[in-house]
Tab-separated table of C-alpha atoms and ligand atoms in Angstrom:
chain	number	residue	atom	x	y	z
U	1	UNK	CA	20.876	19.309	23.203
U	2	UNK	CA	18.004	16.733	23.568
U	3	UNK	CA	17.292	14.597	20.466
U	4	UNK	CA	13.469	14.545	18.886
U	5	UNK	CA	11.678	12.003	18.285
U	6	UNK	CA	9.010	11.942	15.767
U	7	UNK	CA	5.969	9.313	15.585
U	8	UNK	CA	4.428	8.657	12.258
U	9	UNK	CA	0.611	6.941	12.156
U	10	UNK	CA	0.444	5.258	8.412
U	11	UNK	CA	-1.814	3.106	7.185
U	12	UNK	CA	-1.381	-0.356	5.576
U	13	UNK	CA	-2.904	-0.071	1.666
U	14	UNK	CA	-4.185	-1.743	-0.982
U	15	UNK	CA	-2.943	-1.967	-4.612
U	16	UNK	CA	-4.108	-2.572	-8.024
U	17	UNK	CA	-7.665	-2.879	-7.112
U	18	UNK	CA	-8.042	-5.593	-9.797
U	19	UNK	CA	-7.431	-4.028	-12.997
U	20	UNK	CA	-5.959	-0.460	-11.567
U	21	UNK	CA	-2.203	-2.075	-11.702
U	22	UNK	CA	0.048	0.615	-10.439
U	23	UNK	CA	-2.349	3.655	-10.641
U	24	UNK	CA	-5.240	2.955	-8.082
U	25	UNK	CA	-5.031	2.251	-4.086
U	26	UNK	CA	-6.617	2.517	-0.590
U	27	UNK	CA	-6.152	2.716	2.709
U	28	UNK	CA	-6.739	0.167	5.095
U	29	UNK	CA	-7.824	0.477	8.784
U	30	UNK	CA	-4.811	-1.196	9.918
U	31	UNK	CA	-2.146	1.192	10.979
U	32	UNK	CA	1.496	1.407	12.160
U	33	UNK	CA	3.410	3.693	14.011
U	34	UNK	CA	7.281	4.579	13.109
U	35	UNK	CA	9.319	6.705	15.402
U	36	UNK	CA	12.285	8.354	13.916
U	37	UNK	CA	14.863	9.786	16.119
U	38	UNK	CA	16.897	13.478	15.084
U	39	UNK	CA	20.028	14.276	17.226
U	40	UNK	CA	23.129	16.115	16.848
U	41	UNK	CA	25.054	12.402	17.282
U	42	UNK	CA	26.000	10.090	14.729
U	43	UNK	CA	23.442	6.772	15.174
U	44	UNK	CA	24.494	3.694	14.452
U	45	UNK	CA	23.609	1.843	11.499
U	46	UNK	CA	21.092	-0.864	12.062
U	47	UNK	CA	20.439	-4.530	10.149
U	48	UNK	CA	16.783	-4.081	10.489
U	49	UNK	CA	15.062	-4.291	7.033
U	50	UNK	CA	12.162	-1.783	7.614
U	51	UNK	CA	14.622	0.635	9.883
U	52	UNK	CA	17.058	0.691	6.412
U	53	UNK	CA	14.230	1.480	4.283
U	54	UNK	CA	12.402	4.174	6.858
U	55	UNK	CA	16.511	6.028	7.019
U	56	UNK	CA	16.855	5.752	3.317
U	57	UNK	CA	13.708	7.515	2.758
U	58	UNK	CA	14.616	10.084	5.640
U	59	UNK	CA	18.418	10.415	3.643
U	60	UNK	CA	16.284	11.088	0.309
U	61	UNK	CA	13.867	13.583	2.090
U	62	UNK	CA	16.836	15.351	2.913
U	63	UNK	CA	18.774	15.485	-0.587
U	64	UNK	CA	15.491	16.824	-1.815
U	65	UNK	CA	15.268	19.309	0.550
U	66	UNK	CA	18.604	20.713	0.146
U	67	UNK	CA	19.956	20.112	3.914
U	68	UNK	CA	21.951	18.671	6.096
U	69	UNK	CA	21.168	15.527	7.470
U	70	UNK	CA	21.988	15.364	11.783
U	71	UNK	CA	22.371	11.877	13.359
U	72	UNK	CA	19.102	9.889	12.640
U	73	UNK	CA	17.889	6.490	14.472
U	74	UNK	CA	14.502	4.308	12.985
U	75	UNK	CA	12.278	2.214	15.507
U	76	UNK	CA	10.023	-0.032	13.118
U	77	UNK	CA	7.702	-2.264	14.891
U	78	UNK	CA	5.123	-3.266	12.523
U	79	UNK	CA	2.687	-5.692	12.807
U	80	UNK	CA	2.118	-5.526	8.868
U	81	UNK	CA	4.435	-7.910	7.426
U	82	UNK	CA	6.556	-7.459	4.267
U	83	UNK	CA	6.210	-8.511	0.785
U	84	UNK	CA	2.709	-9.298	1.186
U	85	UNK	CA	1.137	-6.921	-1.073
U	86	UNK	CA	0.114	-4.680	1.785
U	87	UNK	CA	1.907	-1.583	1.622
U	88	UNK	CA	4.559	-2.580	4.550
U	89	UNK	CA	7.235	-0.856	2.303
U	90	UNK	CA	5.238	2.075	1.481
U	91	UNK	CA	4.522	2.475	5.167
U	92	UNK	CA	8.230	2.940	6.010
U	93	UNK	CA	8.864	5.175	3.222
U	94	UNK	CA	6.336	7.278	3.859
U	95	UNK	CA	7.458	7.467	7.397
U	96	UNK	CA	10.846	8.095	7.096
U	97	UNK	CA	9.839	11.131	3.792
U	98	UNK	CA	7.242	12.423	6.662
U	99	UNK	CA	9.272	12.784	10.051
U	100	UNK	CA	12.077	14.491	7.583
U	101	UNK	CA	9.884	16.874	6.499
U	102	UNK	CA	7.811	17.448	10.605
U	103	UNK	CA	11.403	17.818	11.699
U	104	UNK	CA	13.159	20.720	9.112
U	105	UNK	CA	9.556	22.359	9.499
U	106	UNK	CA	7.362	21.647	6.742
U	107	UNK	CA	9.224	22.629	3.635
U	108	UNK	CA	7.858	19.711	1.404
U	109	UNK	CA	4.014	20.507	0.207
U	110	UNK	CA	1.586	17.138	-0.324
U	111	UNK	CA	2.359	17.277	-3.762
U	112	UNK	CA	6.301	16.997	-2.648
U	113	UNK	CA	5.831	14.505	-0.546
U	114	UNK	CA	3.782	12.149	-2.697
U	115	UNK	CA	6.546	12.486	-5.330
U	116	UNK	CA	9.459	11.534	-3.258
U	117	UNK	CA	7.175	8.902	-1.462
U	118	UNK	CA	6.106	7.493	-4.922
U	119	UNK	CA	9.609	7.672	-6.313
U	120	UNK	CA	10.913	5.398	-3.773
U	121	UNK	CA	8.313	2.984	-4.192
U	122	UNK	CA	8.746	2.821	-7.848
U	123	UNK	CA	4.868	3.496	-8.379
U	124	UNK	CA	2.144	5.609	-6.919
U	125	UNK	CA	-0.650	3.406	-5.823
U	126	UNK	CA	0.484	2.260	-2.106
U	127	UNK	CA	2.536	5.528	-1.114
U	128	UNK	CA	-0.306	7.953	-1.920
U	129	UNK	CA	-3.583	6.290	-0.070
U	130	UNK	CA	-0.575	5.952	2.828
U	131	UNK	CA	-0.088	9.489	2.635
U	132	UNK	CA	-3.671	10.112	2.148
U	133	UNK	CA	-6.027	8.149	2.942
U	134	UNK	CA	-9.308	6.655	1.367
U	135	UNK	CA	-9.229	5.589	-2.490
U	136	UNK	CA	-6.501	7.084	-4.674
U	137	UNK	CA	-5.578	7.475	-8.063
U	138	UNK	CA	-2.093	8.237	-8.733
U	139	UNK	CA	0.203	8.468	-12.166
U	140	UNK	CA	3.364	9.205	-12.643
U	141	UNK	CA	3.721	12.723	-14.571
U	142	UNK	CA	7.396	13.800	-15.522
U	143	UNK	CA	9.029	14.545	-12.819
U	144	UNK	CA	6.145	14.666	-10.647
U	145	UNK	CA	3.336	12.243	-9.452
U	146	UNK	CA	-0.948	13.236	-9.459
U	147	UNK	CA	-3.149	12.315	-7.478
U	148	UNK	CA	-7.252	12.414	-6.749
U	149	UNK	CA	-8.936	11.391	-4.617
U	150	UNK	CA	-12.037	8.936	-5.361
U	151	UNK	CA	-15.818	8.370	-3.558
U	152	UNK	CA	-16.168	4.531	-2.203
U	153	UNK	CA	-19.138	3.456	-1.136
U	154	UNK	CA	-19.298	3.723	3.273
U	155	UNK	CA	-21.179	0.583	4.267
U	156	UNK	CA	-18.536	-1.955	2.613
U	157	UNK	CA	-16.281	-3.823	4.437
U	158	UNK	CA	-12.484	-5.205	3.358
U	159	UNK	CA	-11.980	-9.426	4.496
U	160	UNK	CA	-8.190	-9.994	3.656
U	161	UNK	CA	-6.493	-12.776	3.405
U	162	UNK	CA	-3.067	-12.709	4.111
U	163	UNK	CA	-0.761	-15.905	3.569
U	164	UNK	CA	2.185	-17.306	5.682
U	165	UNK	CA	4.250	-17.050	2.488
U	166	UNK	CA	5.826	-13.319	0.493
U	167	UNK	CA	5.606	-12.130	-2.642
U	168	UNK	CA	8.439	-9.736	-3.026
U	169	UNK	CA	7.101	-7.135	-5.494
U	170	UNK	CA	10.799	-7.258	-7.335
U	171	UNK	CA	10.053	-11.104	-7.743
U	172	UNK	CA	6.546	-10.719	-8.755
U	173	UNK	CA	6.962	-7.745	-11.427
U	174	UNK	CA	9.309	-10.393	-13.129
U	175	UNK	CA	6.573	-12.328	-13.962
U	176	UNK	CA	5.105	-9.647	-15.977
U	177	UNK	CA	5.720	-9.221	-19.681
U	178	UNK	CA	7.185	-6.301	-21.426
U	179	UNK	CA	4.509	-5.272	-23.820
U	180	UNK	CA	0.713	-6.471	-23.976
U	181	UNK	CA	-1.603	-6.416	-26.723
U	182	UNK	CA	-3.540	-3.602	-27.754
U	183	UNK	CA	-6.744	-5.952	-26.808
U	184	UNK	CA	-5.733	-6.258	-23.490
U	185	UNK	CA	-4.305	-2.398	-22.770
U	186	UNK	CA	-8.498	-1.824	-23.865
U	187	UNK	CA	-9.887	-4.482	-21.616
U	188	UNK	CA	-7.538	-3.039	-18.374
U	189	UNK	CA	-8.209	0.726	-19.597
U	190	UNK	CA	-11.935	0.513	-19.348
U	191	UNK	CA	-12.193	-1.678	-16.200
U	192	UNK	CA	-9.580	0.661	-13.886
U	193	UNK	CA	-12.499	3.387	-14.863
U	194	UNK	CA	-15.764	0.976	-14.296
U	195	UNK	CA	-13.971	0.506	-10.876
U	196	UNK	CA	-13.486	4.197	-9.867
U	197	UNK	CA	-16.965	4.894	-11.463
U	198	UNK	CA	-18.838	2.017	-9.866
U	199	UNK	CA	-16.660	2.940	-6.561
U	200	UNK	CA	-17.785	6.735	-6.819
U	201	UNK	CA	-22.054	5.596	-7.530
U	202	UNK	CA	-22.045	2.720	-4.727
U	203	UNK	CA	-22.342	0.433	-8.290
U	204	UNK	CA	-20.837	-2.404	-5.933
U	205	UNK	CA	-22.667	-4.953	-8.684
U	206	UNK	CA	-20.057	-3.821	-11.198
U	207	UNK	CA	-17.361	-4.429	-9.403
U	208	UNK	CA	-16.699	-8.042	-9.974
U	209	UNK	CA	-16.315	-7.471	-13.952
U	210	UNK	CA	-14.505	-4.358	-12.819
U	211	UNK	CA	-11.757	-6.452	-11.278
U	212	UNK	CA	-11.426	-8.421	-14.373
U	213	UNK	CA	-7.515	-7.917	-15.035
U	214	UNK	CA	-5.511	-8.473	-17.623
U	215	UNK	CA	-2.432	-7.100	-16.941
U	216	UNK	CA	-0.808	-8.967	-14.056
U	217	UNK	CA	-3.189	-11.396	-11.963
U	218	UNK	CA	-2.980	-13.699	-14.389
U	219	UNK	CA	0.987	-13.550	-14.601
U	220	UNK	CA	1.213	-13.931	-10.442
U	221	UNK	CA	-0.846	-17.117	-10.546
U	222	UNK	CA	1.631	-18.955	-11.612
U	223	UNK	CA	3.755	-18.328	-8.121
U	224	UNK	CA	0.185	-18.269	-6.419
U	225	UNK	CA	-1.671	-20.989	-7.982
U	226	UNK	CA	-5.046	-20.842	-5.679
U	227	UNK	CA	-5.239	-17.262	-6.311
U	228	UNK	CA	-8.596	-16.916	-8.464
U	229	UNK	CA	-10.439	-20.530	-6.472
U	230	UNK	CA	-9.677	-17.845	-2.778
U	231	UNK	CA	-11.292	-14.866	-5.053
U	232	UNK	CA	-13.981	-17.331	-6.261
U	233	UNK	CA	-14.390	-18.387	-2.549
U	234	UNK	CA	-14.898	-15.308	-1.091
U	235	UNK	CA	-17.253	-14.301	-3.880
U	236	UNK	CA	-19.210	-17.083	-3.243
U	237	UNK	CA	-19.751	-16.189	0.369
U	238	UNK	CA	-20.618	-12.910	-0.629
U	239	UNK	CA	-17.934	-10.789	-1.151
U	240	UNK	CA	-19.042	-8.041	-4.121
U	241	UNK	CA	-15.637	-8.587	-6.184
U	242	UNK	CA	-11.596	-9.729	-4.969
U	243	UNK	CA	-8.187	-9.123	-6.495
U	244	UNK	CA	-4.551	-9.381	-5.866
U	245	UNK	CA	-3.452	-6.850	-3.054
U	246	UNK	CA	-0.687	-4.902	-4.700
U	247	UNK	CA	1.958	-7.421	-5.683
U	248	UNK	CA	0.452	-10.631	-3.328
U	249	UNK	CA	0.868	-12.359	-1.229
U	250	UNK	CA	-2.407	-10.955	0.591
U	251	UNK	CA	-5.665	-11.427	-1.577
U	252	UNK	CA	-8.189	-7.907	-0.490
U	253	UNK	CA	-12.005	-8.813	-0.903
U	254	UNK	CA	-14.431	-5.973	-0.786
U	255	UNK	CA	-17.665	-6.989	1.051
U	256	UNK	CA	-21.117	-6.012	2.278
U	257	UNK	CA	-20.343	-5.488	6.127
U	258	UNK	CA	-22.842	-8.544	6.709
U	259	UNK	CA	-21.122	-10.980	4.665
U	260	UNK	CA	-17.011	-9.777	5.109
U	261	UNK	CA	-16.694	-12.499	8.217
U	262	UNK	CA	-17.760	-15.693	5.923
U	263	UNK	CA	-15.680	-14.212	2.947
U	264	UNK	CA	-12.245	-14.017	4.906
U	265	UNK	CA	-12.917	-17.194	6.784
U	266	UNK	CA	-13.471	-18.729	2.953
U	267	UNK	CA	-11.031	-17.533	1.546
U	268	UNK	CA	-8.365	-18.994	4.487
U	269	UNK	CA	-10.146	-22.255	4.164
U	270	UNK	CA	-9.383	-22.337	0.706
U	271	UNK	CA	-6.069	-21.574	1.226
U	272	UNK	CA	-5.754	-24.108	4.000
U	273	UNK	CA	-7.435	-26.676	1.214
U	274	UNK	CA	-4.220	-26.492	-0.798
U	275	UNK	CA	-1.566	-26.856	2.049
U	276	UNK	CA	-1.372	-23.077	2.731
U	277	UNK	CA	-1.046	-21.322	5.885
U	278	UNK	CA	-1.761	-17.857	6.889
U	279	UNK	CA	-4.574	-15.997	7.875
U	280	UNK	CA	-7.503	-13.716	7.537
U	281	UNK	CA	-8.861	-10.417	9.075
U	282	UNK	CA	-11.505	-7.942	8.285
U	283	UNK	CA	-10.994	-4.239	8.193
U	284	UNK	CA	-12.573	-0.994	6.456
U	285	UNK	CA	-11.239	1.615	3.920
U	286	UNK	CA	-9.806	3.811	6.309
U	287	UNK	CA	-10.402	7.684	4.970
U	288	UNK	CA	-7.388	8.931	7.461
U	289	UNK	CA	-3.844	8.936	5.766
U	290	UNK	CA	-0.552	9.037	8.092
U	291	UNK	CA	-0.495	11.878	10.225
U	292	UNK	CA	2.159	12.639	13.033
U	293	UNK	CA	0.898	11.257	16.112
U	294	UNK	CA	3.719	12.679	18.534
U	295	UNK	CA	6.467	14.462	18.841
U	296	UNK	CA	8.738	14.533	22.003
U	297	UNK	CA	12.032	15.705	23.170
U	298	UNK	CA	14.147	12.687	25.010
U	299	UNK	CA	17.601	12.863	26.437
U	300	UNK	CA	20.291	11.535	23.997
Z	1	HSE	N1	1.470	-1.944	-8.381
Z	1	HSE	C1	2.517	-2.640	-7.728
Z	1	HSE	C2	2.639	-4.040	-8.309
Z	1	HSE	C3	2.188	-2.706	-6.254
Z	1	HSE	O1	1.617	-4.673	-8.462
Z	1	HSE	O2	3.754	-4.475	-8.615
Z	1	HSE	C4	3.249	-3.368	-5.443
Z	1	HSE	O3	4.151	-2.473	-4.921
């Protein structure tokens, strides 16, 4: 019997949004395609970081869907590196969760497959504008994770900046404290709403003090000390507001289309100013989520 092979499209994302942490996301224009293999073999295992995590999500999609698992082999070729805060681990769970459910036929509904895709992540706010698409909010519920969609604004523009060095989001939750003050659960509360509100009425003024975080940014500084000079940079060359992308390394700056060039190319010199190395890019909010691009039948 010929194996199948199933291609998943799934965007890179965007979390935290500045004051969101954990509950708000988007999608960015940058996407990656995952081909996961079905046959009636056994596959052999593979040392590839992104292939384990793609064939642990396909394992869990099938535990959750009652079945039998047949022989299953991961390519992941992914130009979006991991543990820089954009969504590289999201994009292989969502992969693996997807071609599961392509390949038993569909059993999972959206709702299904955010939860399992949200589950493995730990939180909500990369898997579901991977699965998606656009700007998300997402919060855990029980048993189950929720999810709506927001409005953003069409002629803005995303410079990012992404570093040479990771932030593994394990290492960088650590620097968070257990319990915050009732001052700053207020100050985060209100400014995770200004930012879907100002998103949703092209406010784009507001969203600098919507950005204003209290919750983590602060915390991550202290492994990324130039973090708020590159979001001062890039506001400076016109970017509307900046923030942490998910866990770091990558710093996201929303921008007027006209003015997203000089922010990214700020924000690397600034980077560069403090014996840093990476690199910058501009992109869009991209309102597609991942979407099976192909399906084929090859000989085993
Ligand atoms: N909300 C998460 C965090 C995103 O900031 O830790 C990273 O997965």
């Amino acid at each position: 019997m010929p194996a199948t092979s199933i291609t998943v499209r799934v965007p890179a994302t965007s979390a935290n949004l500045g004051a969101g942490f954990d509950c708000l996301g988007l999608a960015l224009d940058l996407f990656a395609s995952i081909t996961v293999t079905f046959s009636s073999a056994e596959q052999p295992p593979t040392d590839d970081v992104g292939e384990k995590m793609v064939l642990t999500a396909v394992r869990q999609a099938y535990v959750r869907m009652g079945r039998e698992m047949p022989g299953v082999s991961a390519r992941y070729n992914v130009a979006i590196p991991l543990g820089r805060g954009l969504g590289a681990s999201a994009v292989a769970r969502v992969a693996g969760v997807l071609a599961a459910n392509e390949y038993e036929g569909r059993p999972m509904d959206e709702e299904g497959l955010l939860t399992l895709s949200s589950e493995l992540e730990g939180h909500g706010d990369n898997a579901c504008p991977a699965l998606f698409g656009g700007m998300q909010v997402c919060v855990a519920e029980g048993e189950r994770y929720l999810r709506a969609p927001c409005r953003y604004p069409k002629d803005i523009a995303m410079a990012i900046l992404i570093p040479d060095h990771s932030m593994p989001t394990k290492e960088a939750r650590k620097a968070l404290p257990d319990t915050y003050s009732k001052a700053d659960a207020i100050h985060n509360t209100g400014r995770a709403a200004l930012f879907v509100a100002a998103m949703g009425a092209g406010r784009v003024d507001l969203l600098d003090a919507a950005t204003d975080d209290r919750i983590h940014q602060h915390q991550r500084s202290s492994i990324f000390p130039p973090m708020f000079e590159v979001f001062e940079a890039a506001k400076k060359a016109g970017a509307h507001a900046a923030w942490l992308s998910g866990a770091g390394s990558s710093i996201a700056a929303i921008c007027p289309e006209d003015h997203a060039r000089a922010a990214a190319a700020a924000m690397l010199e600034t980077l560069s100013g403090h014996g840093m190395t990476g690199r910058s890019l501009v992109t869009h909010i991209a309102s597609e989520g991942a979407t099976v691009s192909k399906i084929e039948l090859v000989d085993e």
